[in-house]
């Protein structure tokens, strides 16, 4: 009876998974995603945020580093296997300032994932995911980074960083 109620397509689905034929290239990929480098949190007051992580939670916190080319002052909180990046706006034209205006208490700003070859990553994502800048820039770790539009990344601002 079940077979007569189900159509041919549904019967194929109900019979279990079928193995699809795939063609695999013998060429290694030109780039790979690596580890989560950090989660960035925009904060209205960097000193208060540093106090929370250093004094109340006991984490190792770096000294503040102003990055005028990115419009932020950054601090990294070392968690052992990854980091938290605290971002305070630096100037009224800071992209983080716009975030703080929308969320005065601050909040999660972006995630950063390492890639093995940022140039190839950018090239292969062309036409699929919009970058926020045409070319990678040097980020807080002194390595090339590029941000990907949140509308193309499930609502999350994603930063790719050269490993």
Tab-separated table of N, CA and C in Angstrom:
chain	number	residue	atom	x	y	z
A	1	UNK	N	0.822	-1.185	0.000
A	1	UNK	CA	0.000	0.000	0.000
A	1	UNK	C	0.869	1.252	0.000
A	2	UNK	N	1.947	1.257	0.820
A	2	UNK	CA	2.835	2.405	0.874
A	2	UNK	C	3.388	2.723	-0.511
A	3	UNK	N	3.765	1.698	-1.253
A	3	UNK	CA	4.325	1.914	-2.589
A	3	UNK	C	3.316	2.566	-3.520
A	4	UNK	N	2.052	2.203	-3.399
A	4	UNK	CA	1.073	2.796	-4.297
A	4	UNK	C	0.780	4.248	-3.926
A	5	UNK	N	0.902	4.599	-2.644
A	5	UNK	CA	0.663	5.967	-2.209
A	5	UNK	C	1.827	6.863	-2.605
A	6	UNK	N	3.044	6.349	-2.479
A	6	UNK	CA	4.223	7.123	-2.826
A	6	UNK	C	4.451	7.109	-4.329
A	7	UNK	N	4.883	8.185	-4.860
A	7	UNK	CA	5.262	8.238	-6.265
A	7	UNK	C	6.621	7.588	-6.450
A	8	UNK	N	7.059	7.485	-7.685
A	8	UNK	CA	8.348	6.853	-7.986
A	8	UNK	C	9.498	7.586	-7.326
A	9	UNK	N	9.462	8.928	-7.348
A	9	UNK	CA	10.543	9.706	-6.723
A	9	UNK	C	10.585	9.479	-5.229
A	10	UNK	N	9.425	9.480	-4.604
A	10	UNK	CA	9.375	9.284	-3.157
A	10	UNK	C	9.841	7.880	-2.788
A	11	UNK	N	9.498	6.880	-3.617
A	11	UNK	CA	9.955	5.503	-3.339
A	11	UNK	C	11.477	5.434	-3.385
A	12	UNK	N	12.082	6.134	-4.361
A	12	UNK	CA	13.549	6.122	-4.437
A	12	UNK	C	14.145	6.744	-3.172
A	13	UNK	N	13.547	7.840	-2.697
A	13	UNK	CA	14.047	8.475	-1.478
A	13	UNK	C	13.863	7.569	-0.274
A	14	UNK	N	12.729	6.896	-0.211
A	14	UNK	CA	12.430	6.034	0.932
A	14	UNK	C	13.296	4.791	0.953
A	15	UNK	N	13.826	4.400	-0.191
A	15	UNK	CA	14.614	3.170	-0.247
A	15	UNK	C	16.024	3.337	0.310
A	16	UNK	N	16.382	4.561	0.687
A	16	UNK	CA	17.698	4.769	1.269
A	16	UNK	C	18.576	5.612	0.372
A	17	UNK	N	19.738	5.986	0.886
A	17	UNK	CA	20.608	6.871	0.128
A	17	UNK	C	21.202	6.174	-1.091
A	18	UNK	N	21.374	6.942	-2.124
A	18	UNK	CA	22.028	6.436	-3.324
A	18	UNK	C	23.350	7.163	-3.455
A	19	UNK	N	24.326	6.482	-3.894
A	19	UNK	CA	25.631	7.095	-4.074
A	19	UNK	C	25.663	7.846	-5.397
A	20	UNK	N	26.017	9.097	-5.304
A	20	UNK	CA	26.126	9.905	-6.515
A	20	UNK	C	27.516	9.725	-7.097
A	21	UNK	N	27.590	9.764	-8.404
A	21	UNK	CA	28.897	9.696	-9.049
A	21	UNK	C	29.496	11.087	-9.055
A	22	UNK	N	30.690	11.190	-8.566
A	22	UNK	CA	31.400	12.466	-8.557
A	22	UNK	C	32.700	12.312	-9.306
A	23	UNK	N	33.080	13.400	-9.882
A	23	UNK	CA	34.388	13.424	-10.531
A	23	UNK	C	35.332	14.189	-9.628
A	24	UNK	N	36.362	13.533	-9.220
A	24	UNK	CA	37.351	14.157	-8.356
A	24	UNK	C	38.581	14.528	-9.166
A	25	UNK	N	39.086	15.687	-8.870
A	25	UNK	CA	40.303	16.130	-9.525
A	25	UNK	C	41.495	15.565	-8.768
A	26	UNK	N	42.515	15.210	-9.505
A	26	UNK	CA	43.730	14.750	-8.842
A	26	UNK	C	44.574	15.932	-8.380
A	27	UNK	N	44.180	17.142	-8.797
A	27	UNK	CA	44.894	18.354	-8.392
A	27	UNK	C	44.525	18.716	-6.958
A	28	UNK	N	45.504	19.067	-6.147
A	28	UNK	CA	45.177	19.514	-4.787
A	28	UNK	C	44.480	20.880	-4.848
A	29	UNK	N	43.635	21.189	-3.871
A	29	UNK	CA	42.976	22.490	-3.878
A	29	UNK	C	44.011	23.610	-3.747
A	30	UNK	N	43.694	24.760	-4.320
A	30	UNK	CA	44.620	25.883	-4.288
A	30	UNK	C	44.608	26.604	-2.942
A	31	UNK	N	43.556	26.383	-2.149
A	31	UNK	CA	43.495	26.970	-0.811
A	31	UNK	C	42.547	26.146	0.046
A	32	UNK	N	42.733	26.263	1.350
A	32	UNK	CA	41.880	25.558	2.315
A	32	UNK	C	41.552	26.480	3.474
A	33	UNK	N	40.391	26.242	4.059
A	33	UNK	CA	40.054	26.917	5.312
A	33	UNK	C	40.906	26.323	6.415
A	34	UNK	N	41.317	27.154	7.333
A	34	UNK	CA	42.098	26.687	8.470
A	34	UNK	C	41.301	26.823	9.753
A	35	UNK	N	41.988	27.176	10.814
A	35	UNK	CA	41.349	27.246	12.127
A	35	UNK	C	40.670	28.598	12.351
A	36	UNK	N	39.796	28.606	13.331
A	36	UNK	CA	39.180	29.850	13.779
A	36	UNK	C	40.266	30.664	14.461
A	37	UNK	N	40.569	31.842	13.935
A	37	UNK	CA	41.607	32.673	14.516
A	37	UNK	C	41.063	33.470	15.693
A	38	UNK	N	39.921	34.133	15.481
A	38	UNK	CA	39.333	34.896	16.579
A	38	UNK	C	37.874	35.214	16.313
A	39	UNK	N	37.198	35.586	17.389
A	39	UNK	CA	35.857	36.157	17.347
A	39	UNK	C	36.028	37.597	17.800
A	40	UNK	N	35.515	38.532	16.994
A	40	UNK	CA	35.677	39.956	17.312
A	40	UNK	C	34.410	40.503	17.951
A	41	UNK	N	34.613	41.284	19.002
A	41	UNK	CA	33.515	41.911	19.723
A	41	UNK	C	33.734	43.415	19.699
A	42	UNK	N	32.751	44.134	19.175
A	42	UNK	CA	32.803	45.601	19.178
A	42	UNK	C	32.395	46.071	20.574
A	43	UNK	N	33.178	46.993	21.132
A	43	UNK	CA	32.908	47.488	22.483
A	43	UNK	C	32.930	49.013	22.474
A	44	UNK	N	32.051	49.643	23.268
A	44	UNK	CA	32.065	51.098	23.321
A	44	UNK	C	33.203	51.654	24.171
A	45	UNK	N	33.672	50.851	25.150
A	45	UNK	CA	34.730	51.297	26.066
A	45	UNK	C	35.744	50.172	26.229
A	46	UNK	N	36.870	50.302	25.557
A	46	UNK	CA	37.879	49.258	25.544
A	46	UNK	C	38.426	48.976	26.941
A	47	UNK	N	38.635	50.022	27.738
A	47	UNK	CA	39.189	49.817	29.080
A	47	UNK	C	38.275	48.956	29.953
A	48	UNK	N	36.972	49.152	29.859
A	48	UNK	CA	36.028	48.331	30.642
A	48	UNK	C	36.016	46.886	30.158
A	49	UNK	N	36.095	46.711	28.846
A	49	UNK	CA	36.109	45.353	28.290
A	49	UNK	C	37.389	44.622	28.685
A	50	UNK	N	38.524	45.328	28.637
A	50	UNK	CA	39.797	44.728	29.057
A	50	UNK	C	39.734	44.315	30.518
A	51	UNK	N	39.141	45.150	31.345
A	51	UNK	CA	39.006	44.862	32.767
A	51	UNK	C	38.188	43.588	32.989
A	52	UNK	N	37.104	43.441	32.233
A	52	UNK	CA	36.267	42.241	32.359
A	52	UNK	C	37.092	40.985	32.095
A	53	UNK	N	37.775	40.941	30.959
A	53	UNK	CA	38.498	39.721	30.582
A	53	UNK	C	39.757	39.496	31.415
A	54	UNK	N	40.493	40.561	31.723
A	54	UNK	CA	41.751	40.431	32.463
A	54	UNK	C	41.505	40.263	33.961
A	55	UNK	N	40.776	41.204	34.560
A	55	UNK	CA	40.659	41.253	36.015
A	55	UNK	C	39.568	40.343	36.573
A	56	UNK	N	38.452	40.226	35.867
A	56	UNK	CA	37.350	39.414	36.387
A	56	UNK	C	37.402	37.973	35.922
A	57	UNK	N	37.821	37.760	34.670
A	57	UNK	CA	37.836	36.401	34.126
A	57	UNK	C	39.223	35.771	34.103
A	58	UNK	N	40.274	36.555	34.383
A	58	UNK	CA	41.621	36.027	34.505
A	58	UNK	C	42.322	35.688	33.201
A	59	UNK	N	41.903	36.279	32.108
A	59	UNK	CA	42.525	35.978	30.808
A	59	UNK	C	43.744	36.858	30.575
A	60	UNK	N	44.619	36.386	29.698
A	60	UNK	CA	45.774	37.171	29.258
A	60	UNK	C	45.286	38.137	28.178
A	61	UNK	N	45.507	39.424	28.388
A	61	UNK	CA	45.000	40.467	27.496
A	61	UNK	C	46.179	41.276	26.975
A	62	UNK	N	46.219	41.508	25.663
A	62	UNK	CA	47.314	42.276	25.057
A	62	UNK	C	47.133	43.767	25.335
A	63	UNK	N	48.148	44.522	24.992
A	63	UNK	CA	48.052	45.979	25.068
A	63	UNK	C	47.213	46.472	23.888
A	64	UNK	N	46.546	47.606	24.036
A	64	UNK	CA	45.775	48.168	22.923
A	64	UNK	C	46.690	48.589	21.771
A	65	UNK	N	46.222	48.328	20.549
A	65	UNK	CA	46.968	48.706	19.351
A	65	UNK	C	46.021	49.494	18.442
A	66	UNK	N	46.314	50.789	18.235
A	66	UNK	CA	45.482	51.556	17.296
A	66	UNK	C	45.796	51.173	15.857
A	67	UNK	N	44.754	50.971	15.065
A	67	UNK	CA	44.897	50.658	13.644
A	67	UNK	C	44.093	51.700	12.859
A	68	UNK	N	44.673	52.883	12.654
A	68	UNK	CA	43.923	53.956	11.992
A	68	UNK	C	43.424	53.591	10.589
A	69	UNK	N	44.165	52.737	9.872
A	69	UNK	CA	43.742	52.343	8.526
A	69	UNK	C	42.470	51.500	8.532
A	70	UNK	N	42.154	50.901	9.690
A	70	UNK	CA	40.921	50.124	9.848
A	70	UNK	C	39.895	50.857	10.710
A	71	UNK	N	40.283	51.987	11.298
A	71	UNK	CA	39.366	52.760	12.118
A	71	UNK	C	39.036	52.123	13.460
A	72	UNK	N	39.980	51.354	14.009
A	72	UNK	CA	39.740	50.681	15.297
A	72	UNK	C	41.002	50.668	16.154
A	73	UNK	N	40.780	50.491	17.438
A	73	UNK	CA	41.846	50.106	18.360
A	73	UNK	C	41.525	48.679	18.772
A	74	UNK	N	42.524	47.798	18.713
A	74	UNK	CA	42.285	46.385	19.004
A	74	UNK	C	43.042	45.929	20.237
A	75	UNK	N	42.455	44.944	20.880
A	75	UNK	CA	43.079	44.220	21.990
A	75	UNK	C	42.736	42.758	21.762
A	76	UNK	N	43.704	41.886	21.980
A	76	UNK	CA	43.442	40.455	21.848
A	76	UNK	C	43.446	39.790	23.224
A	77	UNK	N	42.430	38.958	23.430
A	77	UNK	CA	42.292	38.159	24.644
A	77	UNK	C	42.680	36.742	24.263
A	78	UNK	N	43.747	36.228	24.858
A	78	UNK	CA	44.256	34.900	24.521
A	78	UNK	C	43.476	33.839	25.286
A	79	UNK	N	42.862	32.912	24.547
A	79	UNK	CA	42.103	31.824	25.163
A	79	UNK	C	42.807	30.476	25.016
A	80	UNK	N	44.036	30.486	24.556
A	80	UNK	CA	44.771	29.224	24.364
A	80	UNK	C	44.575	28.681	22.966
A	81	UNK	N	43.366	28.200	22.650
A	81	UNK	CA	43.123	27.615	21.332
A	81	UNK	C	42.585	28.619	20.313
A	82	UNK	N	42.197	29.795	20.764
A	82	UNK	CA	41.758	30.869	19.870
A	82	UNK	C	41.829	32.183	20.632
A	83	UNK	N	41.310	33.249	20.037
A	83	UNK	CA	41.370	34.562	20.679
A	83	UNK	C	40.029	35.268	20.549
A	84	UNK	N	39.845	36.250	21.404
A	84	UNK	CA	38.769	37.220	21.250
A	84	UNK	C	39.457	38.524	20.898
A	85	UNK	N	38.951	39.195	19.882
A	85	UNK	CA	39.467	40.510	19.511
A	85	UNK	C	38.445	41.543	19.977
A	86	UNK	N	38.889	42.455	20.831
A	86	UNK	CA	38.037	43.551	21.271
A	86	UNK	C	38.302	44.733	20.349
A	87	UNK	N	37.241	45.304	19.800
A	87	UNK	CA	37.356	46.403	18.845
A	87	UNK	C	36.685	47.651	19.404
A	88	UNK	N	37.443	48.719	19.515
A	88	UNK	CA	36.879	50.002	19.913
A	88	UNK	C	36.995	50.942	18.719
A	89	UNK	N	35.930	51.697	18.404
A	89	UNK	CA	36.006	52.621	17.274
A	89	UNK	C	37.137	53.629	17.463
A	90	UNK	N	37.792	53.955	16.358
A	90	UNK	CA	38.856	54.959	16.350
A	90	UNK	C	38.437	56.016	15.335
A	91	UNK	N	37.776	57.042	15.802
A	91	UNK	CA	37.295	58.101	14.921
A	91	UNK	C	35.852	57.893	14.509
A	92	UNK	N	35.215	58.974	14.091
A	92	UNK	CA	33.807	58.947	13.700
A	92	UNK	C	33.551	58.188	12.406
A	93	UNK	N	34.559	58.034	11.550
A	93	UNK	CA	34.381	57.322	10.284
A	93	UNK	C	34.635	55.829	10.412
A	94	UNK	N	34.840	55.364	11.618
A	94	UNK	CA	35.106	53.950	11.857
A	94	UNK	C	33.876	53.109	11.518
A	95	UNK	N	34.065	51.992	10.792
A	95	UNK	CA	32.928	51.098	10.553
A	95	UNK	C	32.387	50.514	11.859
A	96	UNK	N	33.246	50.411	12.863
A	96	UNK	CA	32.797	49.901	14.157
A	96	UNK	C	31.952	50.952	14.887
A	97	UNK	N	32.207	52.235	14.607
A	97	UNK	CA	31.389	53.290	15.206
A	97	UNK	C	29.937	53.154	14.753
A	98	UNK	N	29.720	52.842	13.494
A	98	UNK	CA	28.365	52.631	12.981
A	98	UNK	C	27.704	51.451	13.696
A	99	UNK	N	28.478	50.395	13.953
A	99	UNK	CA	27.968	49.226	14.679
A	99	UNK	C	27.555	49.633	16.096
A	100	UNK	N	28.405	50.407	16.778
A	100	UNK	CA	28.133	50.838	18.157
A	100	UNK	C	26.906	51.768	18.196
A	101	UNK	N	26.711	52.567	17.172
A	101	UNK	CA	25.517	53.429	17.139
A	101	UNK	C	24.243	52.593	17.095
A	102	UNK	N	24.286	51.458	16.384
A	102	UNK	CA	23.131	50.564	16.311
A	102	UNK	C	22.968	49.736	17.581
A	103	UNK	N	24.099	49.350	18.175
A	103	UNK	CA	24.097	48.522	19.394
A	103	UNK	C	25.011	49.191	20.416
A	104	UNK	N	24.508	50.172	21.176
A	104	UNK	CA	25.358	50.957	22.080
A	104	UNK	C	26.135	50.131	23.117
A	105	UNK	N	25.622	48.959	23.475
A	105	UNK	CA	26.325	48.115	24.448
A	105	UNK	C	27.422	47.274	23.800
A	106	UNK	N	27.481	47.288	22.464
A	106	UNK	CA	28.461	46.479	21.743
A	106	UNK	C	27.897	45.110	21.415
A	107	UNK	N	28.736	44.233	20.879
A	107	UNK	CA	28.298	42.880	20.543
A	107	UNK	C	29.246	42.219	19.564
A	108	UNK	N	28.893	40.996	19.189
A	108	UNK	CA	29.741	40.256	18.261
A	108	UNK	C	29.786	40.978	16.917
A	109	UNK	N	30.981	41.220	16.424
A	109	UNK	CA	31.162	41.965	15.185
A	109	UNK	C	31.475	41.043	14.002
A	110	UNK	N	32.459	40.141	14.160
A	110	UNK	CA	32.813	39.228	13.077
A	110	UNK	C	33.561	38.022	13.606
A	111	UNK	N	33.712	37.032	12.723
A	111	UNK	CA	34.586	35.898	13.014
A	111	UNK	C	35.722	35.932	12.007
A	112	UNK	N	36.875	35.434	12.419
A	112	UNK	CA	38.043	35.395	11.540
A	112	UNK	C	38.512	33.952	11.399
A	113	UNK	N	38.616	33.515	10.142
A	113	UNK	CA	39.060	32.155	9.835
A	113	UNK	C	40.325	32.246	8.996
A	114	UNK	N	41.317	31.468	9.351
A	114	UNK	CA	42.564	31.439	8.584
A	114	UNK	C	42.361	30.670	7.286
A	115	UNK	N	43.070	31.106	6.242
A	115	UNK	CA	43.085	30.396	4.960
A	115	UNK	C	44.533	30.183	4.548
A	116	UNK	N	44.759	29.108	3.820
A	116	UNK	CA	46.134	28.768	3.429
A	116	UNK	C	46.684	29.685	2.339
A	117	UNK	N	45.800	30.239	1.506
A	117	UNK	CA	46.249	31.104	0.411
A	117	UNK	C	45.149	32.127	0.140
A	118	UNK	N	45.288	33.311	0.708
A	118	UNK	CA	44.217	34.306	0.614
A	118	UNK	C	43.986	34.779	-0.815
A	119	UNK	N	45.035	34.897	-1.609
A	119	UNK	CA	44.869	35.335	-2.998
A	119	UNK	C	44.008	34.348	-3.782
A	120	UNK	N	44.262	33.062	-3.613
A	120	UNK	CA	43.471	32.041	-4.308
A	120	UNK	C	42.054	31.964	-3.744
A	121	UNK	N	41.908	32.181	-2.440
A	121	UNK	CA	40.576	32.189	-1.832
A	121	UNK	C	39.736	33.307	-2.441
A	122	UNK	N	40.298	34.502	-2.524
A	122	UNK	CA	39.592	35.651	-3.098
A	122	UNK	C	39.217	35.358	-4.553
A	123	UNK	N	40.150	34.799	-5.294
A	123	UNK	CA	39.908	34.502	-6.708
A	123	UNK	C	38.780	33.473	-6.871
A	124	UNK	N	38.786	32.432	-6.060
A	124	UNK	CA	37.787	31.374	-6.219
A	124	UNK	C	36.407	31.794	-5.709
A	125	UNK	N	36.343	32.790	-4.826
A	125	UNK	CA	35.054	33.259	-4.311
A	125	UNK	C	34.436	34.341	-5.192
A	126	UNK	N	35.193	34.824	-6.175
A	126	UNK	CA	34.713	35.884	-7.059
A	126	UNK	C	33.405	35.471	-7.733
A	127	UNK	N	32.420	36.355	-7.652
A	127	UNK	CA	31.117	36.085	-8.246
A	127	UNK	C	30.214	35.227	-7.385
A	128	UNK	N	30.726	34.729	-6.254
A	128	UNK	CA	29.931	33.878	-5.358
A	128	UNK	C	29.669	34.571	-4.023
A	129	UNK	N	30.695	35.222	-3.510
A	129	UNK	CA	30.623	35.925	-2.228
A	129	UNK	C	31.260	37.296	-2.425
A	130	UNK	N	30.558	38.339	-1.997
A	130	UNK	CA	31.079	39.698	-2.181
A	130	UNK	C	32.065	40.068	-1.081
A	131	UNK	N	33.259	40.486	-1.459
A	131	UNK	CA	34.182	41.028	-0.452
A	131	UNK	C	33.800	42.488	-0.177
A	132	UNK	N	34.162	42.989	1.012
A	132	UNK	CA	33.868	44.382	1.345
A	132	UNK	C	34.893	45.335	0.757
A	133	UNK	N	36.060	44.820	0.398
A	133	UNK	CA	37.087	45.624	-0.267
A	133	UNK	C	37.541	44.856	-1.507
A	134	UNK	N	38.019	45.568	-2.530
A	134	UNK	CA	38.421	44.860	-3.748
A	134	UNK	C	39.655	43.973	-3.574
A	135	UNK	N	40.523	44.328	-2.646
A	135	UNK	CA	41.767	43.583	-2.422
A	135	UNK	C	41.971	43.372	-0.922
A	136	UNK	N	42.707	42.324	-0.532
A	136	UNK	CA	43.044	42.164	0.886
A	136	UNK	C	43.867	43.344	1.403
A	137	UNK	N	43.707	43.626	2.691
A	137	UNK	CA	44.498	44.650	3.382
A	137	UNK	C	45.294	43.962	4.483
A	138	UNK	N	46.267	44.655	5.024
A	138	UNK	CA	47.032	44.109	6.148
A	138	UNK	C	46.211	44.320	7.418
A	139	UNK	N	46.003	43.223	8.167
A	139	UNK	CA	45.171	43.255	9.363
A	139	UNK	C	45.966	43.422	10.641
A	140	UNK	N	45.288	43.215	11.756
A	140	UNK	CA	45.857	43.425	13.089
A	140	UNK	C	47.052	42.520	13.388
A	141	UNK	N	47.129	41.356	12.746
A	141	UNK	CA	48.257	40.442	12.967
A	141	UNK	C	49.388	40.668	11.975
A	142	UNK	N	49.275	41.714	11.143
A	142	UNK	CA	50.306	41.988	10.149
A	142	UNK	C	50.229	41.083	8.933
A	143	UNK	N	49.099	40.412	8.737
A	143	UNK	CA	48.909	39.496	7.612
A	143	UNK	C	47.765	39.999	6.739
A	144	UNK	N	47.724	39.600	5.466
A	144	UNK	CA	46.615	40.015	4.607
A	144	UNK	C	45.279	39.451	5.091
A	145	UNK	N	44.250	40.299	5.058
A	145	UNK	CA	42.890	39.905	5.439
A	145	UNK	C	41.912	40.480	4.427
A	146	UNK	N	40.756	39.844	4.338
A	146	UNK	CA	39.645	40.383	3.551
A	146	UNK	C	38.355	40.012	4.265
A	147	UNK	N	37.413	40.950	4.247
A	147	UNK	CA	36.117	40.720	4.880
A	147	UNK	C	35.104	40.360	3.812
A	148	UNK	N	34.234	39.391	4.135
A	148	UNK	CA	33.188	38.939	3.225
A	148	UNK	C	31.840	39.457	3.710
A	149	UNK	N	31.016	39.882	2.762
A	149	UNK	CA	29.740	40.516	3.085
A	149	UNK	C	28.845	39.570	3.889
A	150	UNK	N	28.262	40.064	4.994
A	150	UNK	CA	27.408	39.204	5.811
A	150	UNK	C	26.178	38.674	5.071
A	151	UNK	N	25.673	39.411	4.101
A	151	UNK	CA	24.496	38.937	3.366
A	151	UNK	C	24.815	37.693	2.542
A	152	UNK	N	26.082	37.460	2.262
A	152	UNK	CA	26.493	36.273	1.524
A	152	UNK	C	27.002	35.166	2.449
A	153	UNK	N	27.054	35.449	3.754
A	153	UNK	CA	27.640	34.500	4.726
A	153	UNK	C	26.678	34.240	5.889
A	154	UNK	N	25.422	34.007	5.557
A	154	UNK	CA	24.418	33.658	6.570
A	154	UNK	C	24.281	34.698	7.671
A	155	UNK	N	24.448	35.968	7.316
A	155	UNK	CA	24.265	37.046	8.287
A	155	UNK	C	25.469	37.327	9.159
A	156	UNK	N	26.597	36.672	8.879
A	156	UNK	CA	27.805	36.852	9.699
A	156	UNK	C	28.883	37.544	8.866
A	157	UNK	N	29.486	38.587	9.426
A	157	UNK	CA	30.651	39.205	8.794
A	157	UNK	C	31.830	38.257	9.003
A	158	UNK	N	32.418	37.798	7.904
A	158	UNK	CA	33.515	36.832	7.974
A	158	UNK	C	34.789	37.498	7.485
A	159	UNK	N	35.835	37.365	8.274
A	159	UNK	CA	37.162	37.835	7.903
A	159	UNK	C	38.008	36.616	7.556
A	160	UNK	N	38.628	36.633	6.390
A	160	UNK	CA	39.589	35.596	6.030
A	160	UNK	C	40.980	36.185	6.237
A	161	UNK	N	41.857	35.407	6.878
A	161	UNK	CA	43.215	35.873	7.165
A	161	UNK	C	44.216	34.858	6.646
A	162	UNK	N	45.253	35.348	5.991
A	162	UNK	CA	46.333	34.471	5.531
A	162	UNK	C	46.951	33.770	6.732
A	163	UNK	N	47.034	32.444	6.680
A	163	UNK	CA	47.610	31.669	7.796
A	163	UNK	C	49.108	31.870	7.870
